[in-house]
Tab-separated table of C-alpha atoms in Angstrom:
chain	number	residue	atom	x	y	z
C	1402	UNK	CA	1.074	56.722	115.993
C	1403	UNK	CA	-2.401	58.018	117.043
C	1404	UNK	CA	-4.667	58.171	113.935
C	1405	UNK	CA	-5.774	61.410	112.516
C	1406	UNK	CA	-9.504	61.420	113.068
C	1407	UNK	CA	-8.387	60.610	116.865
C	1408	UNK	CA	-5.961	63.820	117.062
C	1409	UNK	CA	-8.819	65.786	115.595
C	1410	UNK	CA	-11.419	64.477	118.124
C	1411	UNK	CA	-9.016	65.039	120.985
C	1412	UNK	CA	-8.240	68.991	119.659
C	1413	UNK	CA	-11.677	69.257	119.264
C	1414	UNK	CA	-12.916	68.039	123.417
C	1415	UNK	CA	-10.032	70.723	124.377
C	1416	UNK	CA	-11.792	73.460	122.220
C	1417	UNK	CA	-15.331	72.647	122.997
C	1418	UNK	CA	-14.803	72.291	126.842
C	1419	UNK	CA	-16.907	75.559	126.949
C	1420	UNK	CA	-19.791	73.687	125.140
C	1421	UNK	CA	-20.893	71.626	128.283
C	1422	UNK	CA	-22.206	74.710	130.378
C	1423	UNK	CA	-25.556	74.432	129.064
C	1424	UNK	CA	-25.274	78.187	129.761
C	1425	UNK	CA	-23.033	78.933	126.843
C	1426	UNK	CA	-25.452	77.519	124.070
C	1427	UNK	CA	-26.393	79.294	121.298
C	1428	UNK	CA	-30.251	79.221	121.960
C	1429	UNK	CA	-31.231	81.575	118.940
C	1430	UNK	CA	-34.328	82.783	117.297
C	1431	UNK	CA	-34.620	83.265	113.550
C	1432	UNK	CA	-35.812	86.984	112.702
C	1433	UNK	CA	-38.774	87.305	110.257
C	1434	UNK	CA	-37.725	90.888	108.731
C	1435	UNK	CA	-40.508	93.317	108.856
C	1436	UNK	CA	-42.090	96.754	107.521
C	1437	UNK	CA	-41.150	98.417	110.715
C	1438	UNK	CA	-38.641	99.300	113.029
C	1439	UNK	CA	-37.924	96.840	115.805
C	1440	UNK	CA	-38.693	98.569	119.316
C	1441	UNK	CA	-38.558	97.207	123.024
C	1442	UNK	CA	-41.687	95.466	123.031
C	1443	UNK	CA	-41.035	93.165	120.271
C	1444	UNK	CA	-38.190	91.972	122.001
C	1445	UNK	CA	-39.571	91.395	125.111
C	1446	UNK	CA	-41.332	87.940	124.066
C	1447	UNK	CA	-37.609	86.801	122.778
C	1448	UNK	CA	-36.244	87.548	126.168
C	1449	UNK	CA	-39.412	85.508	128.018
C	1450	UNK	CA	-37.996	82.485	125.940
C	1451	UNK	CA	-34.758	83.059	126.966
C	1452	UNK	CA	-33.365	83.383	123.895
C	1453	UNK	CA	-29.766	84.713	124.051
C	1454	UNK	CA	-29.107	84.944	120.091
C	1455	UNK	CA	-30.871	86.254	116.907
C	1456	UNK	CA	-30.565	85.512	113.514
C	1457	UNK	CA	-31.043	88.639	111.002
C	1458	UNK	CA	-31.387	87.825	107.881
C	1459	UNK	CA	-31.527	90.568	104.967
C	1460	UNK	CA	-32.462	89.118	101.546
C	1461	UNK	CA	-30.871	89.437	98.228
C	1462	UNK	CA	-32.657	88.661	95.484
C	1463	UNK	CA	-31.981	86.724	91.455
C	1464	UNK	CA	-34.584	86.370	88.771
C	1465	UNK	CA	-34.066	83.088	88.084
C	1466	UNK	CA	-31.940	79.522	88.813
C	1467	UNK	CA	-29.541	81.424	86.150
C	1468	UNK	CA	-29.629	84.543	86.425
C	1469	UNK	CA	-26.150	85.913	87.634
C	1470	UNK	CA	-27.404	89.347	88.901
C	1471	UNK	CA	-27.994	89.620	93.129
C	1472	UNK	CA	-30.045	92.435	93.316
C	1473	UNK	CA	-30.471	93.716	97.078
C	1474	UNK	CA	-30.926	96.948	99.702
C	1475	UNK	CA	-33.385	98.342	97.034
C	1476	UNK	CA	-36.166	100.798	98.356
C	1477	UNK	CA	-38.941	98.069	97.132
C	1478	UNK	CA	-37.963	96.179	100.039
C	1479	UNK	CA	-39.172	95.724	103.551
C	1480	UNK	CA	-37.436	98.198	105.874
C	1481	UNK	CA	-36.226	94.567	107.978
C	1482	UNK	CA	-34.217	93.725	104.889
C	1483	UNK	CA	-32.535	96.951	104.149
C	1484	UNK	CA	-29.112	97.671	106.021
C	1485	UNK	CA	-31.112	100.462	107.565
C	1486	UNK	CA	-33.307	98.435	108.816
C	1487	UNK	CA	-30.261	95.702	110.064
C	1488	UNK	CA	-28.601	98.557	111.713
C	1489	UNK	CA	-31.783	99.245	113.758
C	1490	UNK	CA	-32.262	95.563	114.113
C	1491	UNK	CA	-28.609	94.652	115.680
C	1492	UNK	CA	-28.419	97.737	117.358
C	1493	UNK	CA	-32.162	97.416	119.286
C	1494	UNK	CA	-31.166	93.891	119.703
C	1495	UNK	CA	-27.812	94.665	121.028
C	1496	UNK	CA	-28.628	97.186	123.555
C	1497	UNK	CA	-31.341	94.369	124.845
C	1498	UNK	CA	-28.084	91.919	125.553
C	1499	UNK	CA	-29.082	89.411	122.326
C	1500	UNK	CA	-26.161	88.485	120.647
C	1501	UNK	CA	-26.040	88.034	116.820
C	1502	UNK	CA	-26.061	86.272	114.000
C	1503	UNK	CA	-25.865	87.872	110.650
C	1504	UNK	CA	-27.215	85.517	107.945
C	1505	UNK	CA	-27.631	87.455	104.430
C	1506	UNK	CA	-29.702	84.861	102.019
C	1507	UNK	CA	-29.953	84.653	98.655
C	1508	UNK	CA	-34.161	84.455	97.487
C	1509	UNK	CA	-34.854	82.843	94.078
C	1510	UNK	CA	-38.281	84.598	92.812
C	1511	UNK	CA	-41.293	82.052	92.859
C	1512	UNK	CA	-39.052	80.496	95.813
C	1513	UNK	CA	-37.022	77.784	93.662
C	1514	UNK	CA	-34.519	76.004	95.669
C	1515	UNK	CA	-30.908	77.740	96.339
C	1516	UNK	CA	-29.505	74.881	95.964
C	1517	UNK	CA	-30.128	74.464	92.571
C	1518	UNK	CA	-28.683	77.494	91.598
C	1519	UNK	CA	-26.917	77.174	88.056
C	1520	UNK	CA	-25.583	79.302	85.799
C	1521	UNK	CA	-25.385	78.249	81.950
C	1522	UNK	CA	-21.353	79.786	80.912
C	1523	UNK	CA	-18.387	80.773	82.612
C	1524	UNK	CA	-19.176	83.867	82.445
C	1525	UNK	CA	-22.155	83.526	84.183
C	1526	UNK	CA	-20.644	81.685	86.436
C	1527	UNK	CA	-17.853	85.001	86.843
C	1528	UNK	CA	-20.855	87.534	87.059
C	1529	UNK	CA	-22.639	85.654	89.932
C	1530	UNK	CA	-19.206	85.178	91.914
C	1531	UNK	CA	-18.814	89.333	91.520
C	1532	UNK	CA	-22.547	89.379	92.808
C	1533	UNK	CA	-22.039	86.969	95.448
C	1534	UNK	CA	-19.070	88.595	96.470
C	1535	UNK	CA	-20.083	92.326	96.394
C	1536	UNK	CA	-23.364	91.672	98.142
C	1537	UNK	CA	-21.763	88.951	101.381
C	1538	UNK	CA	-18.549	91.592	101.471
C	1539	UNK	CA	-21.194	94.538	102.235
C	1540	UNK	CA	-22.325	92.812	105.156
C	1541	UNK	CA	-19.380	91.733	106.234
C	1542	UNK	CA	-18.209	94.848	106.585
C	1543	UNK	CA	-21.588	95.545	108.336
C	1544	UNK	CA	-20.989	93.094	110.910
C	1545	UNK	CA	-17.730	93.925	111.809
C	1546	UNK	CA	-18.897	97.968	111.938
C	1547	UNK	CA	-21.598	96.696	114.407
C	1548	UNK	CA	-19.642	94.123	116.471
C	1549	UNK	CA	-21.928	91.096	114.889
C	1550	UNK	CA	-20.619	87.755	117.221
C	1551	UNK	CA	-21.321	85.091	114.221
C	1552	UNK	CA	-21.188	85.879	110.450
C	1553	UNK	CA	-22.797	83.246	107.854
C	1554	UNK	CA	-21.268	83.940	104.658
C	1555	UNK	CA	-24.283	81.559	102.713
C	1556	UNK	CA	-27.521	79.521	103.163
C	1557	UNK	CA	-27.984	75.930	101.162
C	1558	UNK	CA	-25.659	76.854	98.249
C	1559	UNK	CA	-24.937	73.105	97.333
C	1560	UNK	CA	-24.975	73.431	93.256
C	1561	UNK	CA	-22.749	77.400	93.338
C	1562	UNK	CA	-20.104	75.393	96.315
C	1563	UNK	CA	-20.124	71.856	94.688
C	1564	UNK	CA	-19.753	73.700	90.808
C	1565	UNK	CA	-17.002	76.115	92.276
C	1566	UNK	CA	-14.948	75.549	95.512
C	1567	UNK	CA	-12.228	77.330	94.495
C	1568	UNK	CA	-13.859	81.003	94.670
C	1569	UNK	CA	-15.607	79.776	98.242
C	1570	UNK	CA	-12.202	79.457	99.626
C	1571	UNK	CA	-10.913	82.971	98.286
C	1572	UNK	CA	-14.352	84.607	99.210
C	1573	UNK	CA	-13.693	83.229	102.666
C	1574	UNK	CA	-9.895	84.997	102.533
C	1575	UNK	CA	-11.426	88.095	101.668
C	1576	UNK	CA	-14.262	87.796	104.367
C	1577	UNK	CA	-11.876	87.716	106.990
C	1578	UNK	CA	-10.088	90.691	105.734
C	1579	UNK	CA	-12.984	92.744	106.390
C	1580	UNK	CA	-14.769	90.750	109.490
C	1581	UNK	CA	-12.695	89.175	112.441
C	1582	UNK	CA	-15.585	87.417	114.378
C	1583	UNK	CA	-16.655	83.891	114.118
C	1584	UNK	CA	-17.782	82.300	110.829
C	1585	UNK	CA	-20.149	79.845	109.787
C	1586	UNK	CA	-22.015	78.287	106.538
C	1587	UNK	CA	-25.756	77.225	106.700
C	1588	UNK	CA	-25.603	73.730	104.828
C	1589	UNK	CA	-28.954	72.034	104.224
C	1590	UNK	CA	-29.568	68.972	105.798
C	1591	UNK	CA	-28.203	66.790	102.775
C	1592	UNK	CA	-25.771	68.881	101.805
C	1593	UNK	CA	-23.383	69.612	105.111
C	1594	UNK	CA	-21.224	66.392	104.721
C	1595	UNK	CA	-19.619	67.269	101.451
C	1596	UNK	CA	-19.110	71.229	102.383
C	1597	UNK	CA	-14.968	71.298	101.624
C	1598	UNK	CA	-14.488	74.411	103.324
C	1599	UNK	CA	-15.325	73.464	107.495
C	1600	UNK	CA	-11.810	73.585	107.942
C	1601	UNK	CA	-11.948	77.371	107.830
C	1602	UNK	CA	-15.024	78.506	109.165
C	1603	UNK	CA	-15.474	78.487	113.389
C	1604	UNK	CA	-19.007	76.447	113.178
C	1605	UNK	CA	-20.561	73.496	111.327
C	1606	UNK	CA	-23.793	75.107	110.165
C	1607	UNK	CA	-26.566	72.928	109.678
C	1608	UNK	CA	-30.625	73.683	108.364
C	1609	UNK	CA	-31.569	70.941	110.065
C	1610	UNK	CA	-34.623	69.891	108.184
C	1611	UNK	CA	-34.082	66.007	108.413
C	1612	UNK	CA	-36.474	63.544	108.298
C	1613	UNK	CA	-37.635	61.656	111.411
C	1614	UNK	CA	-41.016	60.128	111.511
C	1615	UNK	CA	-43.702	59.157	109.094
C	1616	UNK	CA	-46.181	59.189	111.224
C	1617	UNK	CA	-48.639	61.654	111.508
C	1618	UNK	CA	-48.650	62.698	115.307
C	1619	UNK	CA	-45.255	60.798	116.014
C	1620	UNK	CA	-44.319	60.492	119.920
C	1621	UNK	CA	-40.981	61.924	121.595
C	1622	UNK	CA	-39.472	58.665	121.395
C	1623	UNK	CA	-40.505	57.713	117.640
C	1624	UNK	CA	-38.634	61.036	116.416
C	1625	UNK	CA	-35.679	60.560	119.116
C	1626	UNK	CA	-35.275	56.898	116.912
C	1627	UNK	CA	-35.427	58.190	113.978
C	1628	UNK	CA	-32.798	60.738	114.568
C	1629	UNK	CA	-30.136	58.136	115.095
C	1630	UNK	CA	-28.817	57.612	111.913
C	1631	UNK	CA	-28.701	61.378	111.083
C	1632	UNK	CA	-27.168	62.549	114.544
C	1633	UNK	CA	-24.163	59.704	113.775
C	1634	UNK	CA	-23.467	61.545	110.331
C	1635	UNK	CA	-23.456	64.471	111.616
C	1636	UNK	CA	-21.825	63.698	114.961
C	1637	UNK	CA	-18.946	62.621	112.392
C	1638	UNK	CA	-18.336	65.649	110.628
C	1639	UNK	CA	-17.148	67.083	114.133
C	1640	UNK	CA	-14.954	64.039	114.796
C	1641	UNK	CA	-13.210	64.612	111.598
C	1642	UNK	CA	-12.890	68.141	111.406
C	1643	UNK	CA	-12.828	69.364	115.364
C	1644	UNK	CA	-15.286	72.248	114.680
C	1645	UNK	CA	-18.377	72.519	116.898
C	1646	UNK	CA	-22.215	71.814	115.115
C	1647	UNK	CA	-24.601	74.948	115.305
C	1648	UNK	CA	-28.197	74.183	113.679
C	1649	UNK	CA	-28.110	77.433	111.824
C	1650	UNK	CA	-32.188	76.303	111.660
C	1651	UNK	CA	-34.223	74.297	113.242
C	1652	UNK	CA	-37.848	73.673	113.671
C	1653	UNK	CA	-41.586	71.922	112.232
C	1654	UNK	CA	-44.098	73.149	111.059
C	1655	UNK	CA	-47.810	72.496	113.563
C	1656	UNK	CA	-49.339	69.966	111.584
C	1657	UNK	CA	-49.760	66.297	110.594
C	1658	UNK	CA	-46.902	64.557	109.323
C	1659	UNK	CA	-44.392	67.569	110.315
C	1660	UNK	CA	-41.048	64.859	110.655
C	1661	UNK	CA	-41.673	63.482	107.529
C	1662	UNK	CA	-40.471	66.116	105.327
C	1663	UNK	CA	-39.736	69.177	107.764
C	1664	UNK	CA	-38.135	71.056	104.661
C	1665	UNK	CA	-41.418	71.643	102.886
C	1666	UNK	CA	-43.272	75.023	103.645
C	1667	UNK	CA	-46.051	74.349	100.552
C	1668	UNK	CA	-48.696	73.005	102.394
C	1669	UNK	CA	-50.835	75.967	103.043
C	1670	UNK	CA	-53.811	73.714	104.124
C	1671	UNK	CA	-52.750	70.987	106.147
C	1672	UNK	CA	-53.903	69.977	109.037
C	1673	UNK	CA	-53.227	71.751	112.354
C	1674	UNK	CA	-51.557	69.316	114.986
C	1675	UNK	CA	-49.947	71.062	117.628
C	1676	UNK	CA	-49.054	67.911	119.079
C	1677	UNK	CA	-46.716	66.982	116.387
C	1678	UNK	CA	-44.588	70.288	116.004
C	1679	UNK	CA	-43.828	70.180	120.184
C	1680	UNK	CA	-43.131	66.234	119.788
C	1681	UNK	CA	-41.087	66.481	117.391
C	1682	UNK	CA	-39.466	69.838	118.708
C	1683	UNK	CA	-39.010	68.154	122.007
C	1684	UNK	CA	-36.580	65.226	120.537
C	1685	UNK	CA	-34.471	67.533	118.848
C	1686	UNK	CA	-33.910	69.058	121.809
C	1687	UNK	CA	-33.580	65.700	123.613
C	1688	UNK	CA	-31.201	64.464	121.084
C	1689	UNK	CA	-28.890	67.155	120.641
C	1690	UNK	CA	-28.646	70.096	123.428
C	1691	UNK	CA	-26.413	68.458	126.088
C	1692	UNK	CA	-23.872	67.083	123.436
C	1693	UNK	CA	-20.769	68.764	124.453
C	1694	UNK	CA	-20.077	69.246	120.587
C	1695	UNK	CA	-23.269	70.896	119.622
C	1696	UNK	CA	-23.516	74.356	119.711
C	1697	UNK	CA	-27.003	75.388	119.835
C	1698	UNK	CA	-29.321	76.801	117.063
C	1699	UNK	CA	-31.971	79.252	115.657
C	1700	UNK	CA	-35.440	77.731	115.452
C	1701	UNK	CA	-37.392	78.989	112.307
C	1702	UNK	CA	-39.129	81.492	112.669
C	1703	UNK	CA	-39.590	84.499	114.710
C	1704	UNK	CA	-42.163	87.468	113.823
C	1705	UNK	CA	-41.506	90.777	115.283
C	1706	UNK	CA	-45.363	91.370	115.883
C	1707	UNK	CA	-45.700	88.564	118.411
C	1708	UNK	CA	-49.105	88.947	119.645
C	1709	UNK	CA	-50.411	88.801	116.043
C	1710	UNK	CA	-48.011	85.506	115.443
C	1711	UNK	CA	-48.924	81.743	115.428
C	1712	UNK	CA	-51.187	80.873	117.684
C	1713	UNK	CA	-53.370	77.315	117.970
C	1714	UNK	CA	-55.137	78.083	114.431
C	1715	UNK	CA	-51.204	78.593	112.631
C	1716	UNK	CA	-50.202	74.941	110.762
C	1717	UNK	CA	-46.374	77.336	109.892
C	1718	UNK	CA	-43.221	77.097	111.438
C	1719	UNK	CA	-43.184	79.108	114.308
C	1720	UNK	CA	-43.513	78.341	117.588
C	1721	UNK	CA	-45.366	81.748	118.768
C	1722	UNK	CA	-48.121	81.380	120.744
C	1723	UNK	CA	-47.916	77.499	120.805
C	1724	UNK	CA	-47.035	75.004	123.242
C	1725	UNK	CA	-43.915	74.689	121.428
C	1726	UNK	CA	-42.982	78.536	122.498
C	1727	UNK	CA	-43.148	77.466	126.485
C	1728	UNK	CA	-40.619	74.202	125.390
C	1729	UNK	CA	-38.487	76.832	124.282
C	1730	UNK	CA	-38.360	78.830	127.360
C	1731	UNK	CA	-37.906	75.621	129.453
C	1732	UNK	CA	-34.978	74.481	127.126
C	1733	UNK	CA	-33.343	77.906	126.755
C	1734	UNK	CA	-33.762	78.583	130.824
């Protein structure tokens, strides 16, 4: 008898035949929400990169690590974040022939970790699942109104999945009653191979902040190295579960030492070193985009006012106005 993880991995090469027309990637931009409507011209620069996906991403918002209350589409926030404002978003995108991702996230004031996320009783724990629920269902039911391609239904949620799977599993029931498109979860980089519900979501969603060099400029082939242990573990998750990876994020920030710890977004002052972002860029893309079973992904992060964006001075994530922008549009071509 064949063994299981062989069945899956065969299922999984007849699914993901699609995946090895480079032409079919998911080769996505993340959205910075703004104070403003999105109009033609701010798309333009996303279709010069040949971007064929976008990420929008409205925010909800808790007080605290435990505090059970998601407090969101209030009037104090930017019109981007509003479902106004993702209406106009999707629809301007739309009508420019991006497809979509809908990715709702969860901001912890003073920007604590997600993942840590912890309420102190059960019934806590029962108001934050109502919270949860009320606030992914909404745009759910937004996404399937507006014909959204890919749904996320959470971003790095370790502690709220690992401390209770069971409502994850019934969320995801209810999800699908009110959205029929493709589903996916954005696990953090640490977190994605103990995620128990990949059996019933479309994509393996990755932030794919790993750690790949310690050096402070590292070369192509330093970072391509160091992404061998990680690409194995991830590669893994596919075999066992037949579902194709999407890097739900990716990207480094433009200074020294960016592979080190590519999750960290503290360093106001460090260094610019444009040299290291495209390096390091350039091996993910190496590593990853012509693996039948990888799906693409949405590099972090896109600002709608693109002339005003990055630029050779910027030491933040995104690639506007850097070298790392024209690797995108050769990669995405």
């Amino acid at each position: 008898m064949m063994p299981q993880a062989n069945i899956v991995f065969l299922i999984g090469l007849l699914v993901l035949q699609h995946c090895t027309n480079p032409a079919d990637k998911i080769n996505g931009i993340s959205l910075v929400s703004a104070d403003m409507a999105l109009h033609n011209n701010h798309i333009e620069p996303v279709l010069q990169v040949n971007a064929n996906f976008a990420a929008v991403m409205p925010f909800g918002f808790i007080r605290d690590l435990d505090h059970p209350e998601i407090v969101y589409n209030t009037e104090r926030q930017w019109y981007g974040e509003t479902k106004t404002g993702v209406t106009q978003y999707i629809n301007t995108l739309k009508t420019n022939r991006i497809k979509i991702m809908l990715k709702p996230q969860i901001w912890v004031w003073h920007g604590k970790f997600t993942g840590d996320i912890h309420m102190q009783s059960e019934s806590d724990w029962q108001l934050l699942e109502a919270s949860y629920s009320k606030f992914i269902l909404d745009y759910a039911q937004l996404a399937q109104h507006l014909k959204v391609e890919l749904f996320c239904i959470g971003t790095e949620l370790e502690n709220f999945i690992k401390m209770r799977p069971s409502y994850w599993f019934l969320l995801i029931q209810e999800i699908k009653k009110a959205y029929t498109g493709k589903l996916t979860y954005a696990a953090n980089w640490n977190e994605f191979g103990q995620t128990p519900f990949w059996s019933v979501l479309d994509y393996i969603g990755i932030d794919a902040y790993f750690p790949i060099s310690a050096s402070k400029t590292p070369s192509v082939q330093e970072c391509m190295e160091g992404w061998e242990t990680h690409k194995a573990a991830i590669e893994s998750v596919f075999v066992t579960t037949g579902k194709p990876i999407l890097f739900t994020e990716y990207g480094y920030r433009s200074m020294d030492y960016s592979g080190r710890e590519p999750w960290k977004s503290d360093e106001v002052f460090a260094p610019v070193n444009l040299e290291a972002q495209h390096n390091t860029t350039q091996a993910l893309y190496n590593t990853f985009w012509d693996e039948y079973w990888f799906a693409g992904g949405f590099i972090w992060k896109w600002f709608v006012n693109h002339d005003a964006s990055g630029g050779s001075n910027n030491n933040r994530f995104t690639p506007q106005n850097k070298p790392v922008e024209a690797l995108m549009k050769t990669q995405y071509d």
